Amino acid sequence: ICWLVIVSSSLLFYNVEPFSLPSDPRVEIRAAPLIGGPSWLPLHCKVVVGGNYMFDYVPVNATQPATLQRLVSLQAVPATARIARTVVSEEGPEIPSEAEIPDASTKLLVERAVKYCQGYEEDLHLVYNNCWTFAYNLVRCIIYDSE
């Protein structure tokens, strides 16, 4: 596991072109624990837009031994881009509706993030295409496409 942490952290942005992200207080990248991982080890990340909408990228069957084995042997696995409200209703996470987003500029950011996630169908690879590279590219997309 130590080797995995070192490799994944040192190669996190290996395949991402150099670029500095603009500052926008409505868009945050938050560290989080891996699914099924210890809470004290926040290796995963999520993009939060407008404080209420979360977007992230996780392996399908993330806690299955076969998935974990493929990941630690640096093989790609099927993954999904998730869209959810950070404030979950009784019905569970849902794609935000237009009426729930308070201002037009935040609405545009959320719409762009939803569109990006719905069209994202790449496999997850710990080195080349992981939750951090996904978050980086998502933030670039929603901020620059909305200007």
Tab-separated table of N, CA and C in Angstrom:
chain	number	residue	atom	x	y	z
A	1	ILE	N	0.843	-1.193	0.000
A	1	ILE	CA	0.000	0.000	0.000
A	1	ILE	C	0.879	1.243	0.000
A	2	CYS	N	1.954	1.237	0.765
A	2	CYS	CA	2.846	2.393	0.802
A	2	CYS	C	3.380	2.696	-0.594
A	3	TRP	N	3.784	1.650	-1.320
A	3	TRP	CA	4.286	1.819	-2.676
A	3	TRP	C	3.208	2.431	-3.564
A	4	LEU	N	1.965	1.974	-3.423
A	4	LEU	CA	0.857	2.492	-4.208
A	4	LEU	C	0.652	3.971	-3.942
A	5	VAL	N	0.703	4.377	-2.687
A	5	VAL	CA	0.531	5.784	-2.325
A	5	VAL	C	1.640	6.624	-2.942
A	6	ILE	N	2.870	6.153	-2.868
A	6	ILE	CA	4.002	6.899	-3.416
A	6	ILE	C	3.888	7.024	-4.931
A	7	VAL	N	3.605	5.908	-5.599
A	7	VAL	CA	3.497	5.931	-7.058
A	7	VAL	C	2.337	6.803	-7.502
A	8	SER	N	1.170	6.600	-6.898
A	8	SER	CA	0.003	7.362	-7.353
A	8	SER	C	0.146	8.841	-7.045
A	9	SER	N	0.759	9.202	-5.928
A	9	SER	CA	0.906	10.622	-5.620
A	9	SER	C	1.990	11.274	-6.468
A	10	SER	N	3.058	10.544	-6.776
A	10	SER	CA	4.121	11.140	-7.580
A	10	SER	C	3.745	11.241	-9.052
A	11	LEU	N	2.848	10.366	-9.525
A	11	LEU	CA	2.454	10.373	-10.929
A	11	LEU	C	1.045	10.917	-11.139
A	12	LEU	N	0.514	11.577	-10.145
A	12	LEU	CA	-0.876	12.018	-10.164
A	12	LEU	C	-1.243	12.795	-11.424
A	13	PHE	N	-0.416	13.736	-11.805
A	13	PHE	CA	-0.722	14.563	-12.965
A	13	PHE	C	0.236	14.273	-14.118
A	14	TYR	N	0.713	13.054	-14.218
A	14	TYR	CA	1.674	12.667	-15.241
A	14	TYR	C	1.176	12.980	-16.650
A	15	ASN	N	-0.071	12.722	-16.927
A	15	ASN	CA	-0.592	12.853	-18.280
A	15	ASN	C	-1.447	14.112	-18.463
A	16	VAL	N	-1.264	15.111	-17.618
A	16	VAL	CA	-2.046	16.338	-17.701
A	16	VAL	C	-1.130	17.455	-18.154
A	17	GLU	N	-1.535	18.159	-19.195
A	17	GLU	CA	-0.692	19.237	-19.689
A	17	GLU	C	-0.570	20.345	-18.650
A	18	PRO	N	0.576	21.022	-18.611
A	18	PRO	CA	0.773	22.090	-17.624
A	18	PRO	C	-0.261	23.194	-17.807
A	19	PHE	N	-0.832	23.635	-16.710
A	19	PHE	CA	-1.911	24.603	-16.783
A	19	PHE	C	-2.218	25.079	-15.378
A	20	SER	N	-2.493	26.348	-15.201
A	20	SER	CA	-2.882	26.765	-13.856
A	20	SER	C	-4.379	27.003	-13.837
A	21	LEU	N	-5.020	26.482	-12.807
A	21	LEU	CA	-6.471	26.624	-12.696
A	21	LEU	C	-6.823	28.017	-12.217
A	22	PRO	N	-7.843	28.606	-12.798
A	22	PRO	CA	-8.288	29.918	-12.341
A	22	PRO	C	-8.990	29.794	-11.003
A	23	SER	N	-9.071	30.891	-10.325
A	23	SER	CA	-9.740	30.895	-9.029
A	23	SER	C	-11.209	31.256	-9.214
A	24	ASP	N	-12.080	30.464	-8.655
A	24	ASP	CA	-13.505	30.750	-8.657
A	24	ASP	C	-14.052	30.204	-7.347
A	25	PRO	N	-14.564	31.066	-6.487
A	25	PRO	CA	-15.019	30.604	-5.173
A	25	PRO	C	-16.187	29.621	-5.221
A	26	ARG	N	-16.855	29.504	-6.356
A	26	ARG	CA	-17.972	28.560	-6.465
A	26	ARG	C	-17.522	27.156	-6.805
A	27	VAL	N	-16.247	26.992	-7.149
A	27	VAL	CA	-15.726	25.690	-7.566
A	27	VAL	C	-14.586	25.287	-6.637
A	28	GLU	N	-14.729	24.124	-6.007
A	28	GLU	CA	-13.708	23.629	-5.088
A	28	GLU	C	-13.345	22.202	-5.452
A	29	ILE	N	-12.086	21.855	-5.207
A	29	ILE	CA	-11.668	20.461	-5.267
A	29	ILE	C	-11.412	20.047	-3.826
A	30	ARG	N	-12.150	19.039	-3.370
A	30	ARG	CA	-12.038	18.582	-1.982
A	30	ARG	C	-11.457	17.176	-1.924
A	31	ALA	N	-10.503	16.994	-1.040
A	31	ALA	CA	-9.941	15.663	-0.805
A	31	ALA	C	-10.933	14.849	0.016
A	32	ALA	N	-10.938	13.541	-0.218
A	32	ALA	CA	-11.852	12.636	0.487
A	32	ALA	C	-11.203	11.254	0.575
A	33	PRO	N	-11.657	10.435	1.518
A	33	PRO	CA	-11.125	9.063	1.577
A	33	PRO	C	-11.588	8.249	0.368
A	34	LEU	N	-10.829	7.230	0.037
A	34	LEU	CA	-11.241	6.307	-1.006
A	34	LEU	C	-12.478	5.535	-0.544
A	35	ILE	N	-13.278	5.049	-1.477
A	35	ILE	CA	-14.433	4.235	-1.127
A	35	ILE	C	-13.935	3.002	-0.382
A	36	GLY	N	-14.410	2.801	0.823
A	36	GLY	CA	-13.991	1.668	1.637
A	36	GLY	C	-12.642	1.862	2.303
A	37	GLY	N	-12.019	3.026	2.094
A	37	GLY	CA	-10.704	3.298	2.679
A	37	GLY	C	-10.814	4.002	4.017
A	38	PRO	N	-9.692	4.137	4.712
A	38	PRO	CA	-9.710	4.801	6.021
A	38	PRO	C	-9.970	6.301	5.889
A	39	SER	N	-10.724	6.841	6.814
A	39	SER	CA	-11.085	8.265	6.755
A	39	SER	C	-9.886	9.183	6.938
A	40	TRP	N	-8.815	8.680	7.537
A	40	TRP	CA	-7.633	9.505	7.783
A	40	TRP	C	-6.703	9.573	6.572
A	41	LEU	N	-7.070	8.931	5.457
A	41	LEU	CA	-6.226	8.916	4.265
A	41	LEU	C	-7.010	9.451	3.058
A	42	PRO	N	-7.104	10.761	2.919
A	42	PRO	CA	-7.907	11.347	1.840
A	42	PRO	C	-7.170	11.389	0.497
A	43	LEU	N	-7.154	10.259	-0.213
A	43	LEU	CA	-6.482	10.182	-1.509
A	43	LEU	C	-7.405	10.495	-2.684
A	44	HIS	N	-8.698	10.402	-2.473
A	44	HIS	CA	-9.694	10.660	-3.517
A	44	HIS	C	-9.997	12.159	-3.546
A	45	CYS	N	-10.564	12.628	-4.644
A	45	CYS	CA	-11.002	14.032	-4.666
A	45	CYS	C	-12.351	14.150	-5.354
A	46	LYS	N	-13.040	15.217	-4.992
A	46	LYS	CA	-14.354	15.531	-5.547
A	46	LYS	C	-14.359	16.999	-5.940
A	47	VAL	N	-15.111	17.326	-6.966
A	47	VAL	CA	-15.306	18.721	-7.342
A	47	VAL	C	-16.667	19.131	-6.800
A	48	VAL	N	-16.699	20.225	-6.064
A	48	VAL	CA	-17.953	20.730	-5.510
A	48	VAL	C	-18.219	22.087	-6.155
A	49	VAL	N	-19.420	22.236	-6.711
A	49	VAL	CA	-19.811	23.471	-7.386
A	49	VAL	C	-20.961	24.107	-6.622
A	50	GLY	N	-20.823	25.376	-6.328
A	50	GLY	CA	-21.884	26.106	-5.644
A	50	GLY	C	-22.160	25.607	-4.243
A	51	GLY	N	-21.255	24.840	-3.669
A	51	GLY	CA	-21.417	24.334	-2.310
A	51	GLY	C	-22.390	23.184	-2.167
A	52	ASN	N	-23.175	22.883	-3.198
A	52	ASN	CA	-24.226	21.867	-3.066
A	52	ASN	C	-24.168	20.731	-4.073
A	53	TYR	N	-23.305	20.813	-5.070
A	53	TYR	CA	-23.305	19.808	-6.133
A	53	TYR	C	-21.924	19.180	-6.251
A	54	MET	N	-21.877	17.847	-6.157
A	54	MET	CA	-20.625	17.110	-6.124
A	54	MET	C	-20.475	16.287	-7.400
A	55	PHE	N	-19.248	16.299	-7.929
A	55	PHE	CA	-18.913	15.543	-9.132
A	55	PHE	C	-17.613	14.803	-8.838
A	56	ASP	N	-17.591	13.499	-9.089
A	56	ASP	CA	-16.339	12.767	-8.928
A	56	ASP	C	-16.296	11.580	-9.872
A	57	TYR	N	-15.195	10.856	-9.817
A	57	TYR	CA	-14.900	9.795	-10.768
A	57	TYR	C	-14.370	8.608	-9.988
A	58	VAL	N	-15.109	7.497	-10.045
A	58	VAL	CA	-14.763	6.328	-9.224
A	58	VAL	C	-14.844	5.047	-10.051
A	59	PRO	N	-14.093	4.014	-9.622
A	59	PRO	CA	-14.192	2.725	-10.316
A	59	PRO	C	-15.565	2.098	-10.093
A	60	VAL	N	-16.056	1.405	-11.110
A	60	VAL	CA	-17.242	0.581	-10.936
A	60	VAL	C	-16.804	-0.574	-10.033
A	61	ASN	N	-17.619	-0.959	-9.076
A	61	ASN	CA	-17.272	-2.033	-8.127
A	61	ASN	C	-15.959	-1.734	-7.394
A	62	ALA	N	-15.866	-0.537	-6.854
A	62	ALA	CA	-14.620	-0.043	-6.258
A	62	ALA	C	-14.071	-0.913	-5.130
A	63	THR	N	-14.912	-1.589	-4.392
A	63	THR	CA	-14.424	-2.379	-3.261
A	63	THR	C	-14.246	-3.859	-3.574
A	64	GLN	N	-14.501	-4.259	-4.790
A	64	GLN	CA	-14.327	-5.666	-5.175
A	64	GLN	C	-12.837	-6.008	-5.266
A	65	PRO	N	-12.430	-7.166	-4.760
A	65	PRO	CA	-11.018	-7.555	-4.817
A	65	PRO	C	-10.431	-7.541	-6.229
A	66	ALA	N	-11.199	-7.962	-7.232
A	66	ALA	CA	-10.679	-7.983	-8.606
A	66	ALA	C	-10.376	-6.566	-9.097
A	67	THR	N	-11.235	-5.615	-8.743
A	67	THR	CA	-11.002	-4.220	-9.129
A	67	THR	C	-9.744	-3.687	-8.451
A	68	LEU	N	-9.638	-3.935	-7.157
A	68	LEU	CA	-8.463	-3.468	-6.414
A	68	LEU	C	-7.180	-4.095	-6.955
A	69	GLN	N	-7.240	-5.373	-7.299
A	69	GLN	CA	-6.064	-6.058	-7.832
A	69	GLN	C	-5.625	-5.432	-9.158
A	70	ARG	N	-6.580	-5.146	-10.014
A	70	ARG	CA	-6.245	-4.511	-11.296
A	70	ARG	C	-5.655	-3.122	-11.072
A	71	LEU	N	-6.222	-2.366	-10.154
A	71	LEU	CA	-5.709	-1.016	-9.895
A	71	LEU	C	-4.282	-1.037	-9.358
A	72	VAL	N	-4.014	-1.876	-8.376
A	72	VAL	CA	-2.666	-1.899	-7.795
A	72	VAL	C	-1.634	-2.492	-8.748
A	73	SER	N	-2.089	-3.231	-9.756
A	73	SER	CA	-1.153	-3.727	-10.764
A	73	SER	C	-1.101	-2.773	-11.964
A	74	LEU	N	-1.624	-1.563	-11.753
A	74	LEU	CA	-1.599	-0.473	-12.735
A	74	LEU	C	-2.284	-0.823	-14.053
A	75	GLN	N	-3.426	-1.508	-13.938
A	75	GLN	CA	-4.274	-1.785	-15.084
A	75	GLN	C	-5.513	-0.903	-14.999
A	76	ALA	N	-6.081	-0.564	-16.130
A	76	ALA	CA	-7.288	0.254	-16.169
A	76	ALA	C	-8.503	-0.563	-15.748
A	77	VAL	N	-9.482	0.105	-15.150
A	77	VAL	CA	-10.736	-0.535	-14.752
A	77	VAL	C	-11.899	0.339	-15.211
A	78	PRO	N	-13.073	-0.257	-15.430
A	78	PRO	CA	-14.244	0.555	-15.768
A	78	PRO	C	-14.544	1.536	-14.630
A	79	ALA	N	-14.985	2.723	-15.006
A	79	ALA	CA	-15.258	3.749	-14.002
A	79	ALA	C	-16.468	4.567	-14.416
A	80	THR	N	-16.953	5.355	-13.484
A	80	THR	CA	-18.106	6.207	-13.750
A	80	THR	C	-17.900	7.579	-13.135
A	81	ALA	N	-18.377	8.585	-13.832
A	81	ALA	CA	-18.381	9.946	-13.298
A	81	ALA	C	-19.707	10.120	-12.563
A	82	ARG	N	-19.627	10.441	-11.278
A	82	ARG	CA	-20.851	10.564	-10.467
A	82	ARG	C	-21.269	12.025	-10.342
A	83	ILE	N	-22.569	12.215	-10.299
A	83	ILE	CA	-23.175	13.530	-10.135
A	83	ILE	C	-24.118	13.425	-8.952
A	84	ALA	N	-23.960	14.291	-7.956
A	84	ALA	CA	-24.834	14.202	-6.782
A	84	ALA	C	-24.947	15.558	-6.104
A	85	ARG	N	-25.991	15.680	-5.331
A	85	ARG	CA	-26.111	16.840	-4.446
A	85	ARG	C	-25.307	16.541	-3.201
A	86	THR	N	-24.602	17.537	-2.674
A	86	THR	CA	-23.877	17.309	-1.434
A	86	THR	C	-24.838	17.315	-0.258
A	87	VAL	N	-25.963	18.004	-0.419
A	87	VAL	CA	-27.033	17.949	0.572
A	87	VAL	C	-28.059	16.987	-0.010
A	88	VAL	N	-28.068	15.771	0.492
A	88	VAL	CA	-28.892	14.713	-0.091
A	88	VAL	C	-30.284	14.732	0.521
A	89	SER	N	-31.290	14.654	-0.334
A	89	SER	CA	-32.671	14.593	0.138
A	89	SER	C	-32.988	13.156	0.563
A	90	GLU	N	-34.187	12.932	1.070
A	90	GLU	CA	-34.599	11.587	1.484
A	90	GLU	C	-34.606	10.616	0.308
A	91	GLU	N	-34.834	11.122	-0.892
A	91	GLU	CA	-34.865	10.266	-2.075
A	91	GLU	C	-33.461	9.893	-2.532
A	92	GLY	N	-32.428	10.527	-2.003
A	92	GLY	CA	-31.054	10.225	-2.381
A	92	GLY	C	-30.483	11.256	-3.341
A	93	PRO	N	-29.264	11.013	-3.831
A	93	PRO	CA	-28.618	11.953	-4.750
A	93	PRO	C	-29.399	12.077	-6.052
A	94	GLU	N	-29.296	13.218	-6.672
A	94	GLU	CA	-30.004	13.429	-7.920
A	94	GLU	C	-29.294	14.489	-8.743
A	95	ILE	N	-29.551	14.475	-10.029
A	95	ILE	CA	-29.024	15.528	-10.890
A	95	ILE	C	-29.794	16.800	-10.573
A	96	PRO	N	-29.087	17.915	-10.373
A	96	PRO	CA	-29.764	19.140	-9.975
A	96	PRO	C	-30.725	19.658	-11.034
A	97	SER	N	-31.851	20.166	-10.578
A	97	SER	CA	-32.804	20.776	-11.505
A	97	SER	C	-32.533	22.276	-11.544
A	98	GLU	N	-32.984	22.918	-12.609
A	98	GLU	CA	-32.731	24.350	-12.797
A	98	GLU	C	-33.287	25.189	-11.649
A	99	ALA	N	-34.425	24.799	-11.105
A	99	ALA	CA	-35.071	25.589	-10.064
A	99	ALA	C	-34.283	25.593	-8.762
A	100	GLU	N	-33.397	24.608	-8.558
A	100	GLU	CA	-32.666	24.499	-7.297
A	100	GLU	C	-31.408	25.347	-7.247
A	101	ILE	N	-30.948	25.855	-8.381
A	101	ILE	CA	-29.686	26.583	-8.431
A	101	ILE	C	-29.989	28.069	-8.359
A	102	PRO	N	-29.429	28.755	-7.330
A	102	PRO	CA	-29.850	30.120	-7.018
A	102	PRO	C	-29.509	31.195	-8.040
A	103	ASP	N	-28.342	31.148	-8.685
A	103	ASP	CA	-28.005	32.234	-9.608
A	103	ASP	C	-27.566	31.681	-10.958
A	104	ALA	N	-27.673	32.520	-11.977
A	104	ALA	CA	-27.426	32.081	-13.354
A	104	ALA	C	-25.987	31.636	-13.585
A	105	SER	N	-25.021	32.302	-12.988
A	105	SER	CA	-23.626	31.931	-13.242
A	105	SER	C	-23.289	30.574	-12.613
A	106	THR	N	-23.809	30.309	-11.409
A	106	THR	CA	-23.592	28.993	-10.789
A	106	THR	C	-24.345	27.926	-11.569
A	107	LYS	N	-25.534	28.253	-12.034
A	107	LYS	CA	-26.324	27.320	-12.839
A	107	LYS	C	-25.545	26.900	-14.078
A	108	LEU	N	-24.874	27.842	-14.718
A	108	LEU	CA	-24.093	27.539	-15.908
A	108	LEU	C	-22.938	26.590	-15.578
A	109	LEU	N	-22.266	26.829	-14.451
A	109	LEU	CA	-21.178	25.943	-14.032
A	109	LEU	C	-21.690	24.520	-13.773
A	110	VAL	N	-22.824	24.409	-13.089
A	110	VAL	CA	-23.406	23.091	-12.790
A	110	VAL	C	-23.827	22.391	-14.078
A	111	GLU	N	-24.461	23.112	-14.990
A	111	GLU	CA	-24.885	22.510	-16.259
A	111	GLU	C	-23.690	21.975	-17.037
A	112	ARG	N	-22.612	22.755	-17.073
A	112	ARG	CA	-21.411	22.317	-17.790
A	112	ARG	C	-20.781	21.095	-17.115
A	113	ALA	N	-20.789	21.073	-15.794
A	113	ALA	CA	-20.231	19.929	-15.061
A	113	ALA	C	-21.067	18.673	-15.318
A	114	VAL	N	-22.389	18.804	-15.301
A	114	VAL	CA	-23.277	17.663	-15.567
A	114	VAL	C	-23.034	17.133	-16.979
A	115	LYS	N	-22.955	18.033	-17.949
A	115	LYS	CA	-22.719	17.625	-19.335
A	115	LYS	C	-21.375	16.909	-19.473
A	116	TYR	N	-20.338	17.443	-18.844
A	116	TYR	CA	-19.017	16.827	-18.895
A	116	TYR	C	-19.061	15.416	-18.305
A	117	CYS	N	-19.685	15.283	-17.147
A	117	CYS	CA	-19.754	13.976	-16.477
A	117	CYS	C	-20.572	12.968	-17.277
A	118	GLN	N	-21.670	13.408	-17.846
A	118	GLN	CA	-22.517	12.497	-18.612
A	118	GLN	C	-21.816	11.988	-19.867
A	119	GLY	N	-20.882	12.756	-20.402
A	119	GLY	CA	-20.167	12.343	-21.600
A	119	GLY	C	-18.831	11.668	-21.325
A	120	TYR	N	-18.466	11.517	-20.050
A	120	TYR	CA	-17.162	10.969	-19.693
A	120	TYR	C	-17.256	9.458	-19.557
A	121	GLU	N	-16.631	8.725	-20.457
A	121	GLU	CA	-16.753	7.268	-20.472
A	121	GLU	C	-15.392	6.577	-20.523
A	122	GLU	N	-14.390	7.154	-19.913
A	122	GLU	CA	-13.039	6.590	-19.924
A	122	GLU	C	-12.855	5.608	-18.772
A	123	ASP	N	-11.959	4.647	-18.963
A	123	ASP	CA	-11.582	3.763	-17.864
A	123	ASP	C	-10.675	4.524	-16.903
A	124	LEU	N	-10.682	4.095	-15.650
A	124	LEU	CA	-9.838	4.710	-14.631
A	124	LEU	C	-8.499	3.966	-14.574
A	125	HIS	N	-7.431	4.719	-14.526
A	125	HIS	CA	-6.076	4.173	-14.398
A	125	HIS	C	-5.378	5.023	-13.340
A	126	LEU	N	-4.720	4.400	-12.392
A	126	LEU	CA	-4.108	5.152	-11.295
A	126	LEU	C	-3.073	6.166	-11.750
A	127	VAL	N	-2.432	5.932	-12.873
A	127	VAL	CA	-1.395	6.850	-13.336
A	127	VAL	C	-1.931	7.854	-14.348
A	128	TYR	N	-2.634	7.369	-15.367
A	128	TYR	CA	-2.986	8.219	-16.497
A	128	TYR	C	-4.359	8.884	-16.441
A	129	ASN	N	-5.297	8.300	-15.775
A	129	ASN	CA	-6.656	8.840	-15.778
A	129	ASN	C	-7.325	8.476	-14.457
A	130	ASN	N	-7.137	9.322	-13.463
A	130	ASN	CA	-7.639	9.034	-12.121
A	130	ASN	C	-8.579	10.141	-11.658
A	131	CYS	N	-9.021	10.068	-10.424
A	131	CYS	CA	-9.976	11.063	-9.929
A	131	CYS	C	-9.386	12.475	-9.930
A	132	TRP	N	-8.071	12.581	-9.710
A	132	TRP	CA	-7.434	13.909	-9.686
A	132	TRP	C	-7.333	14.504	-11.084
A	133	THR	N	-6.958	13.703	-12.076
A	133	THR	CA	-6.891	14.231	-13.439
A	133	THR	C	-8.302	14.556	-13.943
A	134	PHE	N	-9.272	13.728	-13.554
A	134	PHE	CA	-10.666	14.004	-13.902
A	134	PHE	C	-11.096	15.353	-13.317
A	135	ALA	N	-10.821	15.575	-12.036
A	135	ALA	CA	-11.224	16.821	-11.375
A	135	ALA	C	-10.552	18.031	-12.022
A	136	TYR	N	-9.275	17.907	-12.301
A	136	TYR	CA	-8.516	18.985	-12.944
A	136	TYR	C	-9.152	19.356	-14.279
A	137	ASN	N	-9.422	18.347	-15.115
A	137	ASN	CA	-10.004	18.600	-16.430
A	137	ASN	C	-11.447	19.085	-16.341
A	138	LEU	N	-12.200	18.589	-15.376
A	138	LEU	CA	-13.571	19.063	-15.177
A	138	LEU	C	-13.581	20.542	-14.807
A	139	VAL	N	-12.736	20.940	-13.875
A	139	VAL	CA	-12.691	22.353	-13.466
A	139	VAL	C	-12.283	23.230	-14.644
A	140	ARG	N	-11.282	22.806	-15.384
A	140	ARG	CA	-10.885	23.564	-16.586
A	140	ARG	C	-12.061	23.733	-17.534
A	141	CYS	N	-12.772	22.654	-17.764
A	141	CYS	CA	-13.899	22.673	-18.697
A	141	CYS	C	-15.007	23.600	-18.232
A	142	ILE	N	-15.428	23.469	-16.990
A	142	ILE	CA	-16.598	24.252	-16.560
A	142	ILE	C	-16.271	25.730	-16.400
A	143	ILE	N	-15.062	26.060	-16.035
A	143	ILE	CA	-14.731	27.480	-15.870
A	143	ILE	C	-14.462	28.134	-17.221
A	144	TYR	N	-13.673	27.509	-18.070
A	144	TYR	CA	-13.355	28.144	-19.343
A	144	TYR	C	-14.470	28.089	-20.350
A	145	ASP	N	-15.286	27.043	-20.330
A	145	ASP	CA	-16.420	26.988	-21.240
A	145	ASP	C	-17.518	27.945	-20.829
A	146	SER	N	-17.491	28.404	-19.575
A	146	SER	CA	-18.561	29.270	-19.105
A	146	SER	C	-18.202	30.749	-19.220
A	147	GLU	N	-16.981	31.052	-19.636
A	147	GLU	CA	-16.606	32.471	-19.755
A	147	GLU	C	-17.153	33.081	-21.013
